[in-house]
């Protein structure tokens, strides 16, 4: 069976590694960036305990390498911007493994290295054709011109949120906006950062989220509601606007928020601004010849840090299914109920970002038994 993987990000690299020694498979991966080029991935990630459990069970060597390249994600605390603590959760109360905090470039480096010999870099998927046997033939743009590497029995779209394979075989997915702006920043001079593990700080429905990552760096993300037209107003991309969003009325910001606002001021041009959105879940094309994994199938809201986390599960679970002779439909059966649950739960957990929601009550609900039971299911229910 000939399998082609488009994209060696999280899901694609893990799928390729987990299938590398599978008998009877001829496997080739295609990646648009050059070897060793991880520059587009400049920020940090918190990857959930469920991804670490899946790696521990399916690919122990990769689990060990990623543990060594990351910091453990042990706690999740939530404060108000004046420092009032609302929640402080030990992840092992709801999980069997710690999560990890890692620089995105390091995650890609560790995942791509083991599959380098099977990857054709500098290949950008442009079009899809069909061969005489009815197999899909990907057409790539390369530095030398168009490349057609022949027909594949299964083409895997692991090419991320704007999946070209999904668009070519099933049409562009509808983008479902969450109505919030999310900005991200990686600060590398952070020795004086007053916190370590994963925290969130709310001023009304405006939220800062931050944690340390290896190499003495700190990842910061800010979230605030967008106006009705859904666009990010240019006037919000200023130091003064961001200070106003995250400074509590009538009180100074706590040391953590003050530190982050100082970094916003000095790194304003480095901030990456985006609008948070999801897309409908789709696992494969109608013929079953194109399979979608990770963001290509299931763009997630970022609230519970389940984007890369679910992409890890996707790559590893799809590999187990394919090893036992399954195809796109069997992967859908193994993945879709789980992904639907995690997506719905991530949306439910985004309640405190919505204007008018009571942040104190919404956060306290996250330490109530119902929410914690769902969090435990998210973090442990790994195939
Ligand atoms: C700034 C930011 C912060 C985030 N923080 C977190 C977090 O803390 N925790 C978390 O779990 N998730 C987080 N996410 C989400 C997470 O990064 C994604 O969910 C995850 O990377 C998806 O993995 P993937 O394998 O589906 O796709 P990706 O990792 O996006 O990989 C796609 C791959 O396909 C390649 N590619 C794309 N198009 C083509 C093409 N046409 N031809 C060939 N190759 C192509 C790309 O170069 C890339 O290598 C964050 C996302 C962003 C943007």
Coordinates of C-alpha atoms and ligand atoms in Angstrom, one line a residue:
X1 CA 0.0 0.0 0.0
X2 CA 1.4 3.4 -1.0
X3 CA 0.8 6.2 1.5
X4 CA 1.6 9.9 1.0
X5 CA 1.6 12.4 3.9
X6 CA 1.2 16.1 3.2
X7 CA 2.8 18.1 5.9
X8 CA 5.3 17.1 8.6
X9 CA 4.1 19.2 11.5
X10 CA 2.7 17.4 14.6
X11 CA 0.3 14.8 13.2
X12 CA 2.2 14.1 10.0
X13 CA 5.6 13.5 11.6
X14 CA 4.2 11.2 14.2
X15 CA 2.2 9.3 11.7
X16 CA 5.3 8.8 9.5
X17 CA 7.4 7.7 12.5
X18 CA 4.8 5.3 13.9
X19 CA 4.4 3.7 10.5
X20 CA 8.1 3.7 9.5
X21 CA 8.6 -0.1 10.2
X22 CA 5.1 -1.3 9.2
X23 CA 5.4 -4.2 6.8
X24 CA 3.9 -3.8 3.3
X25 CA 3.7 0.0 3.4
X26 CA 5.5 2.3 1.0
X27 CA 5.5 5.7 2.8
X28 CA 6.6 9.1 1.6
X29 CA 6.1 12.5 3.3
X30 CA 6.1 16.0 1.7
X31 CA 6.8 19.2 3.5
X32 CA 6.7 22.7 2.1
X33 CA 9.5 24.1 4.3
X34 CA 13.2 23.3 3.8
X35 CA 15.0 20.8 6.1
X36 CA 15.8 22.4 9.5
X37 CA 13.6 25.4 8.8
X38 CA 11.3 25.8 11.8
X39 CA 11.4 29.6 11.9
X40 CA 7.7 30.0 11.3
X41 CA 7.1 28.3 14.6
X42 CA 8.3 31.0 16.9
X43 CA 6.1 30.7 20.0
X44 CA 5.5 28.2 22.8
X45 CA 3.0 25.5 23.4
X46 CA 1.4 23.8 26.3
X47 CA 0.7 20.2 25.3
X48 CA -1.9 18.3 27.4
X49 CA -1.3 15.3 29.6
X50 CA -3.3 13.2 27.1
X51 CA -0.8 13.7 24.3
X52 CA 2.0 12.7 26.7
X53 CA 0.1 9.6 27.7
X54 CA -0.5 8.7 24.0
X55 CA 3.3 9.2 23.3
X56 CA 4.2 7.1 26.3
X57 CA 2.0 4.3 25.1
X58 CA 2.7 4.4 21.3
X59 CA 6.2 5.9 20.8
X60 CA 8.2 5.7 24.1
X61 CA 11.4 7.0 22.4
X62 CA 9.7 10.2 21.2
X63 CA 8.1 10.6 24.6
X64 CA 11.5 10.5 26.3
X65 CA 13.0 12.9 23.8
X66 CA 10.2 15.4 24.2
X67 CA 10.2 15.2 28.0
X68 CA 13.9 16.0 27.9
X69 CA 13.3 19.0 25.6
X70 CA 10.4 20.5 27.6
X71 CA 9.4 21.6 31.0
X72 CA 6.6 19.7 32.8
X73 CA 3.2 21.4 32.8
X74 CA 2.1 20.6 36.4
X75 CA -0.4 23.3 37.4
X76 CA -3.2 25.5 36.0
X77 CA -3.9 28.6 38.1
X78 CA -6.3 31.4 37.3
X79 CA -6.0 34.9 38.9
X80 CA -7.7 38.1 38.5
X81 CA -5.5 40.9 37.1
X82 CA -5.1 42.3 40.6
X83 CA -3.6 39.0 41.8
X84 CA -6.8 37.5 43.5
X85 CA -6.5 33.7 43.1
X86 CA -9.6 32.0 41.8
X87 CA -8.3 28.5 41.0
X88 CA -5.1 26.4 41.4
X89 CA -5.3 23.0 39.9
X90 CA -2.6 20.2 40.2
X91 CA -2.9 18.5 36.9
X92 CA -2.2 15.1 38.5
X93 CA -5.6 15.5 40.3
X94 CA -7.2 14.9 36.9
X95 CA -4.5 13.3 34.8
X96 CA -2.1 10.4 34.9
X97 CA 0.8 12.3 33.3
X98 CA 2.0 15.9 33.4
X99 CA 1.6 17.9 30.2
X100 CA 4.6 19.7 28.7
X101 CA 5.7 23.2 28.0
X102 CA 7.9 23.5 24.9
X103 CA 9.1 25.9 22.3
X104 CA 7.2 25.2 19.1
X105 CA 10.4 25.1 17.0
X106 CA 11.9 22.5 19.3
X107 CA 8.7 20.4 19.0
X108 CA 9.0 20.4 15.2
X109 CA 12.7 19.7 15.4
X110 CA 12.2 16.6 17.5
X111 CA 9.3 15.3 15.5
X112 CA 10.7 16.0 12.0
X113 CA 14.2 14.5 12.6
X114 CA 13.2 10.8 12.8
X115 CA 11.3 11.0 9.5
X116 CA 13.8 13.2 7.6
X117 CA 14.9 10.3 5.4
X118 CA 11.3 9.8 4.2
X119 CA 10.5 13.5 3.7
X120 CA 10.7 15.5 0.5
X121 CA 11.2 19.1 1.6
X122 CA 10.4 22.2 -0.4
X123 CA 7.3 20.5 -1.8
X124 CA 4.1 22.6 -1.6
X125 CA 0.9 20.8 -2.5
X126 CA -0.8 22.7 -5.4
X127 CA -3.2 20.4 -7.1
X128 CA -4.6 16.9 -7.2
X129 CA -4.9 14.6 -10.2
X130 CA -5.9 10.9 -10.6
X131 CA -4.0 8.1 -12.2
X132 CA -5.4 5.3 -14.4
X133 CA -5.9 3.1 -11.4
X134 CA -8.1 5.8 -9.7
X135 CA -5.4 6.7 -7.1
X136 CA -4.8 10.3 -6.1
X137 CA -1.7 12.0 -7.5
X138 CA -0.5 15.0 -5.6
X139 CA 1.1 17.8 -7.7
X140 CA 3.7 19.9 -5.8
X141 CA 5.4 23.2 -6.5
X142 CA 9.1 22.9 -5.9
X143 CA 12.1 25.1 -6.7
X144 CA 12.6 23.1 -9.9
X145 CA 9.0 23.4 -11.1
X146 CA 6.0 21.1 -10.7
X147 CA 6.6 17.5 -9.3
X148 CA 4.2 14.5 -9.6
X149 CA 5.5 11.7 -7.4
X150 CA 2.8 9.2 -8.7
X151 CA -0.4 7.8 -7.4
X152 CA -1.1 7.0 -3.7
X153 CA -3.6 4.5 -2.3
X154 CA -4.1 6.9 0.7
X155 CA -3.2 10.6 0.8
X156 CA -3.0 12.0 4.3
X157 CA -3.7 15.7 4.8
X158 CA -1.6 16.7 7.8
X159 CA -1.1 20.1 6.4
X160 CA -2.6 22.1 9.1
X161 CA -5.5 24.6 9.6
X162 CA -5.5 25.8 6.0
X163 CA -5.2 22.3 4.5
X164 CA -4.7 22.4 0.8
X165 CA -5.6 18.7 0.5
X166 CA -8.9 19.3 2.3
X167 CA -9.7 22.3 0.1
X168 CA -8.8 20.4 -3.1
X169 CA -10.8 17.3 -2.3
X170 CA -13.7 18.6 -0.3
X171 CA -13.8 22.4 -0.8
X172 CA -12.7 25.2 1.5
X173 CA -14.2 24.6 5.0
X174 CA -16.4 27.2 6.6
X175 CA -14.5 29.3 9.2
X176 CA -16.6 29.6 12.4
X177 CA -15.3 32.7 14.4
X178 CA -15.2 32.7 18.1
X179 CA -15.4 36.5 18.2
X180 CA -12.1 37.0 20.0
X181 CA -8.7 38.2 19.1
X182 CA -5.8 36.2 20.3
X183 CA -2.2 37.5 20.2
X184 CA 0.9 35.6 21.0
X185 CA 4.5 36.6 21.9
X186 CA 7.6 34.7 22.9
X187 CA 9.9 36.6 25.2
X188 CA 13.5 35.4 25.4
X189 CA 15.0 37.7 28.0
X190 CA 12.9 36.6 30.9
X191 CA 15.1 35.8 33.9
X192 CA 13.1 38.1 36.1
X193 CA 9.7 36.6 35.2
X194 CA 7.7 36.3 38.5
X195 CA 6.0 33.0 37.6
X196 CA 6.8 29.6 36.1
X197 CA 4.0 27.2 35.3
X198 CA 0.8 27.8 33.3
X199 CA -1.3 30.7 34.5
X200 CA -4.2 32.8 33.3
X201 CA -5.1 36.4 34.5
X202 CA -8.5 37.9 33.8
X203 CA -9.5 41.6 33.7
X204 CA -13.2 41.2 32.9
X205 CA -13.3 39.0 29.9
X206 CA -9.8 40.0 28.8
X207 CA -7.4 37.3 29.5
X208 CA -3.6 36.9 29.6
X209 CA -2.1 33.4 29.5
X210 CA 1.5 32.7 30.1
X211 CA 4.1 30.1 31.2
X212 CA 7.9 29.6 31.0
X213 CA 9.3 27.4 28.3
X214 CA 12.9 26.0 28.1
X215 CA 15.8 28.2 27.2
X216 CA 14.8 30.9 29.7
X217 CA 11.9 32.1 27.6
X218 CA 8.3 32.9 28.4
X219 CA 5.3 32.5 26.2
X220 CA 2.5 35.1 26.5
X221 CA -1.0 35.1 24.9
X222 CA -3.6 37.8 25.2
X223 CA -7.3 37.4 24.4
X224 CA -10.0 40.0 24.1
X225 CA -13.5 40.2 22.4
X226 CA -13.7 41.6 18.9
X227 CA -16.2 44.2 17.7
X228 CA -19.3 43.0 15.7
X229 CA -17.5 43.2 12.3
X230 CA -15.1 40.6 13.6
X231 CA -12.0 42.5 12.5
X232 CA -9.1 43.4 14.9
X233 CA -9.1 47.2 15.2
X234 CA -5.7 48.7 14.4
X235 CA -6.0 50.9 17.5
X236 CA -6.0 47.8 19.7
X237 CA -2.5 47.0 18.6
X238 CA -0.9 49.6 20.7
X239 CA 0.8 49.6 24.1
X240 CA -1.8 51.9 25.6
X241 CA -4.8 49.9 24.4
X242 CA -3.3 46.6 25.8
X243 CA -2.4 48.3 29.1
X244 CA -6.0 49.5 29.3
X245 CA -7.4 46.0 28.5
X246 CA -5.5 44.2 31.2
X247 CA -5.2 46.8 34.0
X248 CA -7.8 46.4 36.7
X249 CA -10.0 49.4 37.5
X250 CA -8.9 51.3 40.7
X251 CA -6.0 48.9 41.5
X252 CA -2.5 48.3 40.2
X253 CA -2.0 45.1 38.2
X254 CA -0.4 42.3 40.1
X255 CA 3.4 41.7 39.5
X256 CA 2.8 39.0 36.9
X257 CA 0.4 41.2 34.8
X258 CA 2.7 44.2 35.2
X259 CA 5.7 42.1 34.0
X260 CA 3.7 40.9 30.9
X261 CA 2.6 44.5 30.1
X262 CA 6.2 45.6 30.2
X263 CA 7.1 42.9 27.7
X264 CA 4.2 43.9 25.5
X265 CA 5.6 47.5 25.5
X266 CA 9.1 46.4 24.4
X267 CA 8.0 43.7 21.9
X268 CA 4.9 45.2 20.3
X269 CA 6.2 44.7 16.7
X270 CA 6.9 41.0 17.4
X271 CA 3.3 40.2 18.5
X272 CA 1.4 37.9 16.2
X273 CA -2.3 38.9 16.0
X274 CA -5.0 36.4 15.0
X275 CA -8.8 35.9 15.2
X276 CA -9.8 32.7 17.0
X277 CA -11.9 30.4 14.8
X278 CA -12.9 26.7 14.4
X279 CA -14.0 24.8 11.3
X280 CA -16.4 21.8 10.9
X281 CA -14.9 18.4 11.7
X282 CA -14.2 16.4 8.6
X283 CA -12.0 13.2 8.6
X284 CA -11.9 12.2 4.9
X285 CA -13.2 12.9 1.4
X286 CA -16.3 11.0 0.2
X287 CA -14.1 8.3 -1.6
X288 CA -11.9 7.6 1.5
X289 CA -8.7 8.2 -0.5
X290 CA -7.9 11.4 1.4
X291 CA -7.6 11.3 5.2
X292 CA -7.3 14.5 7.3
X293 CA -5.5 14.6 10.6
X294 CA -4.9 17.3 13.2
X295 CA -5.9 20.8 12.3
X296 CA -6.7 19.8 8.8
X297 CA -9.6 17.8 10.2
X298 CA -10.5 19.7 13.4
X299 CA -9.3 23.3 13.9
X300 CA -9.8 23.7 17.7
X301 CA -10.4 26.7 19.9
X302 CA -7.2 27.3 21.9
X303 CA -8.7 27.4 25.4
X304 CA -7.6 24.0 26.7
X305 CA -4.4 23.8 24.7
X306 CA -5.8 20.8 22.7
X307 CA -4.8 21.8 19.2
X308 CA -1.3 20.2 19.0
X309 CA -2.4 17.8 21.7
X310 CA -5.2 16.3 19.6
X311 CA -2.8 16.4 16.5
X312 CA -0.5 14.1 18.6
X313 CA -3.4 11.7 19.3
X314 CA -4.5 11.8 15.7
X315 CA -1.1 10.8 14.3
X316 CA -0.6 8.0 16.7
X317 CA -4.1 6.6 16.6
X318 CA -4.2 6.8 12.8
X319 CA -1.0 4.8 12.7
X320 CA -2.4 2.0 14.9
X321 CA -5.5 1.8 12.7
X322 CA -3.5 1.7 9.4
X323 CA -1.1 -0.9 10.8
X324 CA -4.0 -3.2 11.3
X325 CA -5.3 -2.8 7.8
X326 CA -7.8 0.1 8.4
X327 CA -8.3 3.1 6.2
X328 CA -9.8 6.6 6.4
X329 CA -13.2 5.3 7.5
X330 CA -11.8 3.3 10.4
X331 CA -9.6 6.2 11.5
X332 CA -12.8 8.3 11.5
X333 CA -14.5 5.7 13.7
X334 CA -11.5 5.7 16.1
X335 CA -11.1 9.5 16.3
X336 CA -14.2 11.4 15.6
X337 CA -16.3 10.8 18.8
X338 CA -13.2 11.6 20.9
X339 CA -12.4 14.8 18.9
X340 CA -16.1 15.9 19.0
X341 CA -16.1 15.6 22.8
X342 CA -12.8 17.5 23.2
X343 CA -13.9 20.2 20.8
X344 CA -17.2 20.7 22.6
X345 CA -15.6 20.8 25.9
X346 CA -12.9 23.3 24.7
X347 CA -15.7 25.5 23.5
X348 CA -17.6 25.2 26.9
X349 CA -14.3 26.1 28.7
X350 CA -14.1 29.3 26.6
X351 CA -17.2 30.8 28.3
X352 CA -15.2 33.3 30.4
X353 CA -13.8 34.9 27.2
X354 CA -17.3 35.9 26.1
X355 CA -18.4 39.5 27.0
X356 CA -20.9 39.6 29.8
X357 CA -19.8 36.3 31.4
X358 CA -19.1 36.4 35.1
X359 CA -15.4 35.4 35.2
X360 CA -15.3 34.6 38.9
X361 CA -18.4 32.3 38.7
X362 CA -17.2 30.8 35.4
X363 CA -13.7 30.1 36.8
X364 CA -15.1 28.6 40.1
X365 CA -17.3 26.3 38.0
X366 CA -14.0 24.9 36.6
X367 CA -13.2 23.4 39.9
X368 CA -16.7 21.9 40.4
X369 CA -17.1 18.1 40.0
X370 CA -18.8 18.2 36.6
X371 CA -16.0 20.2 34.9
X372 CA -13.3 18.2 36.5
X373 CA -14.8 15.0 35.4
X374 CA -14.8 16.2 31.8
X375 CA -11.2 17.4 32.2
X376 CA -10.2 14.0 33.5
X377 CA -11.9 12.4 30.5
X378 CA -10.0 14.8 28.2
X379 CA -6.6 14.1 29.8
X380 CA -6.9 10.3 30.3
X381 CA -9.3 8.8 27.8
X382 CA -6.6 8.0 25.3
X383 CA -6.9 5.0 23.0
Ligands
LIG1 C1 0.6 30.7 18.0 C2 -0.1 29.4 18.3 C3 0.0 28.9 19.6 C4 -0.6 27.7 19.8 N1 -0.6 27.1 21.1 C5 -1.0 25.9 21.3 C6 -0.8 25.3 22.6 O1 -0.3 25.9 23.6 N2 -1.2 23.9 22.8 C7 -1.8 23.2 21.7 O2 -2.1 22.0 21.9 N3 -2.0 23.8 20.5 C8 -1.6 25.1 20.3 N4 -1.8 25.7 19.1 C9 -2.4 24.9 18.0 C10 -1.3 23.9 17.4 O3 -0.2 24.6 17.0 C11 -1.9 23.2 16.2 O4 -3.2 22.7 16.6 C12 -1.0 22.1 15.7 O5 0.2 22.6 15.3 C13 -1.7 21.3 14.6 O6 -0.9 20.2 14.2 P1 -1.0 19.7 12.7 O7 0.0 18.6 12.6 O8 -2.4 19.4 12.4 O9 -0.6 20.9 11.8 P2 0.7 21.8 11.8 O10 1.6 21.6 13.0 O11 0.3 23.2 11.5 O12 1.6 21.2 10.6 C14 1.2 21.4 9.3 C15 2.4 21.1 8.4 O13 2.0 21.1 7.0 C16 2.9 21.8 6.3 N5 2.1 22.3 5.1 C17 1.1 23.2 5.2 N6 0.6 23.4 3.9 C18 1.3 22.6 3.1 C19 1.3 22.4 1.7 N7 0.4 23.0 0.9 N8 2.2 21.5 1.2 C20 3.1 20.9 1.9 N9 3.2 21.1 3.3 C21 2.3 21.9 3.8 C22 3.4 22.9 7.2 O14 4.6 23.5 6.8 C23 3.5 22.1 8.5 O15 4.7 21.5 8.6 C24 -1.3 26.9 18.8 C25 -1.3 27.5 17.5 C26 -0.8 28.7 17.2 C27 -0.9 29.4 15.8

